[in-house]
Amino acid sequence: MKYGSIFLIFLAIVISSWLQSCKKSSIIDEKKFIKIYADMIFMQDTSSLSQLTIKEKVLEKFKVSENDYDNTIKFYNDDPEKWQPFFDSVIVYIERIKPIPRKIDGRSLPEQSVSVDKKNP
């Protein structure tokens, strides 16, 4: 009987460890999560879609399940200090991919067509 209870405790520990490792495997890679989050921000700023629809479309684009997304949010919420470096990385990513505005000056404007007709100088 004593060995049976020790075996059950050992089995419970093994199963618990296995479940914890499965949970961690469903957390989205940070680089991918940064892109997902940035896409959601862009779509919220440029689209009239609901937040739920935006979330569904972005997760579909990146082939991520809602469960994995929710587990990743929980992972960051469990240690709130992880959010600041994450947000910093999102800002860097957005700055890197956003189009660079071009300054308009005389050299970048198209040349005006000049008439070859002698009547119109």
mmCIF file with all atom_site columns, N, CA and C in Angstrom, residues 62-107:
data_model
loop_
_atom_site.group_PDB
_atom_site.id
_atom_site.type_symbol
_atom_site.label_atom_id
_atom_site.label_alt_id
_atom_site.label_comp_id
_atom_site.label_asym_id
_atom_site.label_entity_id
_atom_site.label_seq_id
_atom_site.pdbx_PDB_ins_code
_atom_site.Cartn_x
_atom_site.Cartn_y
_atom_site.Cartn_z
_atom_site.occupancy
_atom_site.B_iso_or_equiv
_atom_site.pdbx_formal_charge
_atom_site.auth_seq_id
_atom_site.auth_comp_id
_atom_site.auth_asym_id
_atom_site.auth_atom_id
_atom_site.pdbx_PDB_model_num
ATOM 1   N N  . PHE A 1 62  ? -1.809 35.056 -39.124 1.00 0.00 ? 62  PHE A N  1
ATOM 2   C CA . PHE A 1 62  ? -0.579 34.495 -38.569 1.00 0.00 ? 62  PHE A CA 1
ATOM 3   C C  . PHE A 1 62  ? -0.716 33.015 -38.197 1.00 0.00 ? 62  PHE A C  1
ATOM 4   N N  . LYS A 1 63  ? -1.889 32.444 -38.498 1.00 0.00 ? 63  LYS A N  1
ATOM 5   C CA . LYS A 1 63  ? -2.147 31.024 -38.209 1.00 0.00 ? 63  LYS A CA 1
ATOM 6   C C  . LYS A 1 63  ? -1.930 30.704 -36.730 1.00 0.00 ? 63  LYS A C  1
ATOM 7   N N  . VAL A 1 64  ? -2.542 31.528 -35.880 1.00 0.00 ? 64  VAL A N  1
ATOM 8   C CA . VAL A 1 64  ? -2.448 31.367 -34.430 1.00 0.00 ? 64  VAL A CA 1
ATOM 9   C C  . VAL A 1 64  ? -3.852 31.147 -33.886 1.00 0.00 ? 64  VAL A C  1
ATOM 10  N N  . SER A 1 65  ? -3.989 30.192 -32.986 1.00 0.00 ? 65  SER A N  1
ATOM 11  C CA . SER A 1 65  ? -5.305 29.942 -32.397 1.00 0.00 ? 65  SER A CA 1
ATOM 12  C C  . SER A 1 65  ? -5.601 30.985 -31.322 1.00 0.00 ? 65  SER A C  1
ATOM 13  N N  . GLU A 1 66  ? -6.877 31.190 -31.082 1.00 0.00 ? 66  GLU A N  1
ATOM 14  C CA . GLU A 1 66  ? -7.273 32.128 -30.034 1.00 0.00 ? 66  GLU A CA 1
ATOM 15  C C  . GLU A 1 66  ? -6.786 31.627 -28.675 1.00 0.00 ? 66  GLU A C  1
ATOM 16  N N  . ASN A 1 67  ? -6.756 30.307 -28.500 1.00 0.00 ? 67  ASN A N  1
ATOM 17  C CA . ASN A 1 67  ? -6.272 29.722 -27.253 1.00 0.00 ? 67  ASN A CA 1
ATOM 18  C C  . ASN A 1 67  ? -4.792 30.055 -27.030 1.00 0.00 ? 67  ASN A C  1
ATOM 19  N N  . ASP A 1 68  ? -3.979 29.930 -28.077 1.00 0.00 ? 68  ASP A N  1
ATOM 20  C CA . ASP A 1 68  ? -2.561 30.283 -27.964 1.00 0.00 ? 68  ASP A CA 1
ATOM 21  C C  . ASP A 1 68  ? -2.391 31.769 -27.666 1.00 0.00 ? 68  ASP A C  1
ATOM 22  N N  . TYR A 1 69  ? -3.197 32.598 -28.317 1.00 0.00 ? 69  TYR A N  1
ATOM 23  C CA . TYR A 1 69  ? -3.139 34.042 -28.077 1.00 0.00 ? 69  TYR A CA 1
ATOM 24  C C  . TYR A 1 69  ? -3.490 34.343 -26.617 1.00 0.00 ? 69  TYR A C  1
ATOM 25  N N  . ASP A 1 70  ? -4.579 33.742 -26.131 1.00 0.00 ? 70  ASP A N  1
ATOM 26  C CA . ASP A 1 70  ? -4.998 33.968 -24.745 1.00 0.00 ? 70  ASP A CA 1
ATOM 27  C C  . ASP A 1 70  ? -3.951 33.459 -23.755 1.00 0.00 ? 70  ASP A C  1
ATOM 28  N N  . ASN A 1 71  ? -3.326 32.312 -24.059 1.00 0.00 ? 71  ASN A N  1
ATOM 29  C CA . ASN A 1 71  ? -2.263 31.796 -23.191 1.00 0.00 ? 71  ASN A CA 1
ATOM 30  C C  . ASN A 1 71  ? -1.061 32.734 -23.170 1.00 0.00 ? 71  ASN A C  1
ATOM 31  N N  . THR A 1 72  ? -0.767 33.342 -24.299 1.00 0.00 ? 72  THR A N  1
ATOM 32  C CA . THR A 1 72  ? 0.354  34.283 -24.365 1.00 0.00 ? 72  THR A CA 1
ATOM 33  C C  . THR A 1 72  ? 0.053  35.533 -23.548 1.00 0.00 ? 72  THR A C  1
ATOM 34  N N  . ILE A 1 73  ? -1.170 36.037 -23.666 1.00 0.00 ? 73  ILE A N  1
ATOM 35  C CA . ILE A 1 73  ? -1.570 37.196 -22.853 1.00 0.00 ? 73  ILE A CA 1
ATOM 36  C C  . ILE A 1 73  ? -1.459 36.852 -21.371 1.00 0.00 ? 73  ILE A C  1
ATOM 37  N N  . LYS A 1 74  ? -1.921 35.677 -21.003 1.00 0.00 ? 74  LYS A N  1
ATOM 38  C CA . LYS A 1 74  ? -1.848 35.239 -19.604 1.00 0.00 ? 74  LYS A CA 1
ATOM 39  C C  . LYS A 1 74  ? -0.391 35.127 -19.159 1.00 0.00 ? 74  LYS A C  1
ATOM 40  N N  . PHE A 1 75  ? 0.466  34.597 -20.032 1.00 0.00 ? 75  PHE A N  1
ATOM 41  C CA . PHE A 1 75  ? 1.890  34.467 -19.732 1.00 0.00 ? 75  PHE A CA 1
ATOM 42  C C  . PHE A 1 75  ? 2.490  35.832 -19.382 1.00 0.00 ? 75  PHE A C  1
ATOM 43  N N  . TYR A 1 76  ? 2.153  36.852 -20.167 1.00 0.00 ? 76  TYR A N  1
ATOM 44  C CA . TYR A 1 76  ? 2.666  38.199 -19.898 1.00 0.00 ? 76  TYR A CA 1
ATOM 45  C C  . TYR A 1 76  ? 2.000  38.803 -18.664 1.00 0.00 ? 76  TYR A C  1
ATOM 46  N N  . ASN A 1 77  ? 0.729  38.544 -18.465 1.00 0.00 ? 77  ASN A N  1
ATOM 47  C CA . ASN A 1 77  ? 0.032  39.080 -17.292 1.00 0.00 ? 77  ASN A CA 1
ATOM 48  C C  . ASN A 1 77  ? 0.525  38.450 -15.994 1.00 0.00 ? 77  ASN A C  1
ATOM 49  N N  . ASP A 1 78  ? 1.003  37.207 -16.062 1.00 0.00 ? 78  ASP A N  1
ATOM 50  C CA . ASP A 1 78  ? 1.528  36.549 -14.863 1.00 0.00 ? 78  ASP A CA 1
ATOM 51  C C  . ASP A 1 78  ? 2.795  37.227 -14.360 1.00 0.00 ? 78  ASP A C  1
ATOM 52  N N  . ASP A 1 79  ? 3.510  37.888 -15.231 1.00 0.00 ? 79  ASP A N  1
ATOM 53  C CA . ASP A 1 79  ? 4.709  38.644 -14.853 1.00 0.00 ? 79  ASP A CA 1
ATOM 54  C C  . ASP A 1 79  ? 4.654  39.993 -15.570 1.00 0.00 ? 79  ASP A C  1
ATOM 55  N N  . PRO A 1 80  ? 3.925  40.968 -14.988 1.00 0.00 ? 80  PRO A N  1
ATOM 56  C CA . PRO A 1 80  ? 3.690  42.249 -15.670 1.00 0.00 ? 80  PRO A CA 1
ATOM 57  C C  . PRO A 1 80  ? 4.956  42.988 -16.106 1.00 0.00 ? 80  PRO A C  1
ATOM 58  N N  . GLU A 1 81  ? 6.094  42.679 -15.492 1.00 0.00 ? 81  GLU A N  1
ATOM 59  C CA . GLU A 1 81  ? 7.339  43.352 -15.892 1.00 0.00 ? 81  GLU A CA 1
ATOM 60  C C  . GLU A 1 81  ? 7.761  42.965 -17.310 1.00 0.00 ? 81  GLU A C  1
ATOM 61  N N  . LYS A 1 82  ? 7.193  41.894 -17.843 1.00 0.00 ? 82  LYS A N  1
ATOM 62  C CA . LYS A 1 82  ? 7.506  41.480 -19.217 1.00 0.00 ? 82  LYS A CA 1
ATOM 63  C C  . LYS A 1 82  ? 6.847  42.398 -20.242 1.00 0.00 ? 82  LYS A C  1
ATOM 64  N N  . TRP A 1 83  ? 5.789  43.095 -19.835 1.00 0.00 ? 83  TRP A N  1
ATOM 65  C CA . TRP A 1 83  ? 5.058  43.921 -20.800 1.00 0.00 ? 83  TRP A CA 1
ATOM 66  C C  . TRP A 1 83  ? 5.894  45.091 -21.315 1.00 0.00 ? 83  TRP A C  1
ATOM 67  N N  . GLN A 1 84  ? 6.635  45.763 -20.441 1.00 0.00 ? 84  GLN A N  1
ATOM 68  C CA . GLN A 1 84  ? 7.368  46.958 -20.876 1.00 0.00 ? 84  GLN A CA 1
ATOM 69  C C  . GLN A 1 84  ? 8.380  46.652 -21.971 1.00 0.00 ? 84  GLN A C  1
ATOM 70  N N  . PRO A 1 85  ? 9.239  45.642 -21.796 1.00 0.00 ? 85  PRO A N  1
ATOM 71  C CA . PRO A 1 85  ? 10.152 45.321 -22.909 1.00 0.00 ? 85  PRO A CA 1
ATOM 72  C C  . PRO A 1 85  ? 9.398  44.886 -24.168 1.00 0.00 ? 85  PRO A C  1
ATOM 73  N N  . PHE A 1 86  ? 8.266  44.216 -23.977 1.00 0.00 ? 86  PHE A N  1
ATOM 74  C CA . PHE A 1 86  ? 7.457  43.807 -25.130 1.00 0.00 ? 86  PHE A CA 1
ATOM 75  C C  . PHE A 1 86  ? 6.946  45.032 -25.879 1.00 0.00 ? 86  PHE A C  1
ATOM 76  N N  . PHE A 1 87  ? 6.361  46.000 -25.144 1.00 0.00 ? 87  PHE A N  1
ATOM 77  C CA . PHE A 1 87  ? 5.849  47.213 -25.786 1.00 0.00 ? 87  PHE A CA 1
ATOM 78  C C  . PHE A 1 87  ? 6.973  47.996 -26.461 1.00 0.00 ? 87  PHE A C  1
ATOM 79  N N  . ASP A 1 88  ? 8.136  48.037 -25.823 1.00 0.00 ? 88  ASP A N  1
ATOM 80  C CA . ASP A 1 88  ? 9.289  48.702 -26.446 1.00 0.00 ? 88  ASP A CA 1
ATOM 81  C C  . ASP A 1 88  ? 9.640  48.031 -27.778 1.00 0.00 ? 88  ASP A C  1
ATOM 82  N N  . SER A 1 89  ? 9.599  46.717 -27.802 1.00 0.00 ? 89  SER A N  1
ATOM 83  C CA . SER A 1 89  ? 9.894  45.980 -29.033 1.00 0.00 ? 89  SER A CA 1
ATOM 84  C C  . SER A 1 89  ? 8.839  46.231 -30.103 1.00 0.00 ? 89  SER A C  1
ATOM 85  N N  . VAL A 1 90  ? 7.580  46.353 -29.691 1.00 0.00 ? 90  VAL A N  1
ATOM 86  C CA . VAL A 1 90  ? 6.503  46.651 -30.642 1.00 0.00 ? 90  VAL A CA 1
ATOM 87  C C  . VAL A 1 90  ? 6.738  48.019 -31.268 1.00 0.00 ? 90  VAL A C  1
ATOM 88  N N  . ILE A 1 91  ? 7.107  49.003 -30.457 1.00 0.00 ? 91  ILE A N  1
ATOM 89  C CA . ILE A 1 91  ? 7.362  50.359 -30.965 1.00 0.00 ? 91  ILE A CA 1
ATOM 90  C C  . ILE A 1 91  ? 8.523  50.337 -31.958 1.00 0.00 ? 91  ILE A C  1
ATOM 91  N N  . VAL A 1 92  ? 9.595  49.644 -31.619 1.00 0.00 ? 92  VAL A N  1
ATOM 92  C CA . VAL A 1 92  ? 10.747 49.543 -32.522 1.00 0.00 ? 92  VAL A CA 1
ATOM 93  C C  . VAL A 1 92  ? 10.327 48.880 -33.832 1.00 0.00 ? 92  VAL A C  1
ATOM 94  N N  . TYR A 1 93  ? 9.530  47.829 -33.751 1.00 0.00 ? 93  TYR A N  1
ATOM 95  C CA . TYR A 1 93  ? 9.061  47.123 -34.948 1.00 0.00 ? 93  TYR A CA 1
ATOM 96  C C  . TYR A 1 93  ? 8.209  48.041 -35.819 1.00 0.00 ? 93  TYR A C  1
ATOM 97  N N  . ILE A 1 94  ? 7.286  48.759 -35.201 1.00 0.00 ? 94  ILE A N  1
ATOM 98  C CA . ILE A 1 94  ? 6.411  49.667 -35.957 1.00 0.00 ? 94  ILE A CA 1
ATOM 99  C C  . ILE A 1 94  ? 7.231  50.769 -36.613 1.00 0.00 ? 94  ILE A C  1
ATOM 100 N N  . GLU A 1 95  ? 8.178  51.329 -35.882 1.00 0.00 ? 95  GLU A N  1
ATOM 101 C CA . GLU A 1 95  ? 9.031  52.384 -36.440 1.00 0.00 ? 95  GLU A CA 1
ATOM 102 C C  . GLU A 1 95  ? 9.840  51.857 -37.627 1.00 0.00 ? 95  GLU A C  1
ATOM 103 N N  . ARG A 1 96  ? 10.251 50.607 -37.547 1.00 0.00 ? 96  ARG A N  1
ATOM 104 C CA . ARG A 1 96  ? 11.070 50.023 -38.605 1.00 0.00 ? 96  ARG A CA 1
ATOM 105 C C  . ARG A 1 96  ? 10.273 49.762 -39.876 1.00 0.00 ? 96  ARG A C  1
ATOM 106 N N  . ILE A 1 97  ? 8.998  49.404 -39.746 1.00 0.00 ? 97  ILE A N  1
ATOM 107 C CA . ILE A 1 97  ? 8.236  49.038 -40.942 1.00 0.00 ? 97  ILE A CA 1
ATOM 108 C C  . ILE A 1 97  ? 7.385  50.160 -41.506 1.00 0.00 ? 97  ILE A C  1
ATOM 109 N N  . LYS A 1 98  ? 7.203  51.228 -40.735 1.00 0.00 ? 98  LYS A N  1
ATOM 110 C CA . LYS A 1 98  ? 6.333  52.285 -41.263 1.00 0.00 ? 98  LYS A CA 1
ATOM 111 C C  . LYS A 1 98  ? 7.036  53.010 -42.402 1.00 0.00 ? 98  LYS A C  1
ATOM 112 N N  . PRO A 1 99  ? 6.267  53.467 -43.381 1.00 0.00 ? 99  PRO A N  1
ATOM 113 C CA . PRO A 1 99  ? 6.879  54.153 -44.523 1.00 0.00 ? 99  PRO A CA 1
ATOM 114 C C  . PRO A 1 99  ? 7.532  55.463 -44.087 1.00 0.00 ? 99  PRO A C  1
ATOM 115 N N  . ILE A 1 100 ? 8.652  55.754 -44.685 1.00 0.00 ? 100 ILE A N  1
ATOM 116 C CA . ILE A 1 100 ? 9.369  56.992 -44.374 1.00 0.00 ? 100 ILE A CA 1
ATOM 117 C C  . ILE A 1 100 ? 8.778  58.111 -45.223 1.00 0.00 ? 100 ILE A C  1
ATOM 118 N N  . PRO A 1 101 ? 8.288  59.174 -44.566 1.00 0.00 ? 101 PRO A N  1
ATOM 119 C CA . PRO A 1 101 ? 7.723  60.276 -45.360 1.00 0.00 ? 101 PRO A CA 1
ATOM 120 C C  . PRO A 1 101 ? 8.831  60.973 -46.143 1.00 0.00 ? 101 PRO A C  1
ATOM 121 N N  . ARG A 1 102 ? 8.551  61.244 -47.391 1.00 0.00 ? 102 ARG A N  1
ATOM 122 C CA . ARG A 1 102 ? 9.532  61.929 -48.235 1.00 0.00 ? 102 ARG A CA 1
ATOM 123 C C  . ARG A 1 102 ? 9.285  63.419 -48.185 1.00 0.00 ? 102 ARG A C  1
ATOM 124 N N  . LYS A 1 103 ? 10.370 64.166 -48.061 1.00 0.00 ? 103 LYS A N  1
ATOM 125 C CA . LYS A 1 103 ? 10.264 65.621 -48.093 1.00 0.00 ? 103 LYS A CA 1
ATOM 126 C C  . LYS A 1 103 ? 10.115 66.056 -49.542 1.00 0.00 ? 103 LYS A C  1
ATOM 127 N N  . ILE A 1 104 ? 9.245  67.009 -49.748 1.00 0.00 ? 104 ILE A N  1
ATOM 128 C CA . ILE A 1 104 ? 9.038  67.525 -51.097 1.00 0.00 ? 104 ILE A CA 1
ATOM 129 C C  . ILE A 1 104 ? 9.913  68.754 -51.267 1.00 0.00 ? 104 ILE A C  1
ATOM 130 N N  . ASP A 1 105 ? 10.785 68.703 -52.231 1.00 0.00 ? 105 ASP A N  1
ATOM 131 C CA . ASP A 1 105 ? 11.600 69.869 -52.558 1.00 0.00 ? 105 ASP A CA 1
ATOM 132 C C  . ASP A 1 105 ? 11.629 70.002 -54.079 1.00 0.00 ? 105 ASP A C  1
ATOM 133 N N  . GLY A 1 106 ? 12.292 71.001 -54.554 1.00 0.00 ? 106 GLY A N  1
ATOM 134 C CA . GLY A 1 106 ? 12.328 71.274 -55.986 1.00 0.00 ? 106 GLY A CA 1
ATOM 135 C C  . GLY A 1 106 ? 12.946 70.152 -56.797 1.00 0.00 ? 106 GLY A C  1
ATOM 136 N N  . ARG A 1 107 ? 13.876 69.431 -56.205 1.00 0.00 ? 107 ARG A N  1
ATOM 137 C CA . ARG A 1 107 ? 14.545 68.363 -56.942 1.00 0.00 ? 107 ARG A CA 1
ATOM 138 C C  . ARG A 1 107 ? 13.675 67.119 -57.074 1.00 0.00 ? 107 ARG A C  1
#
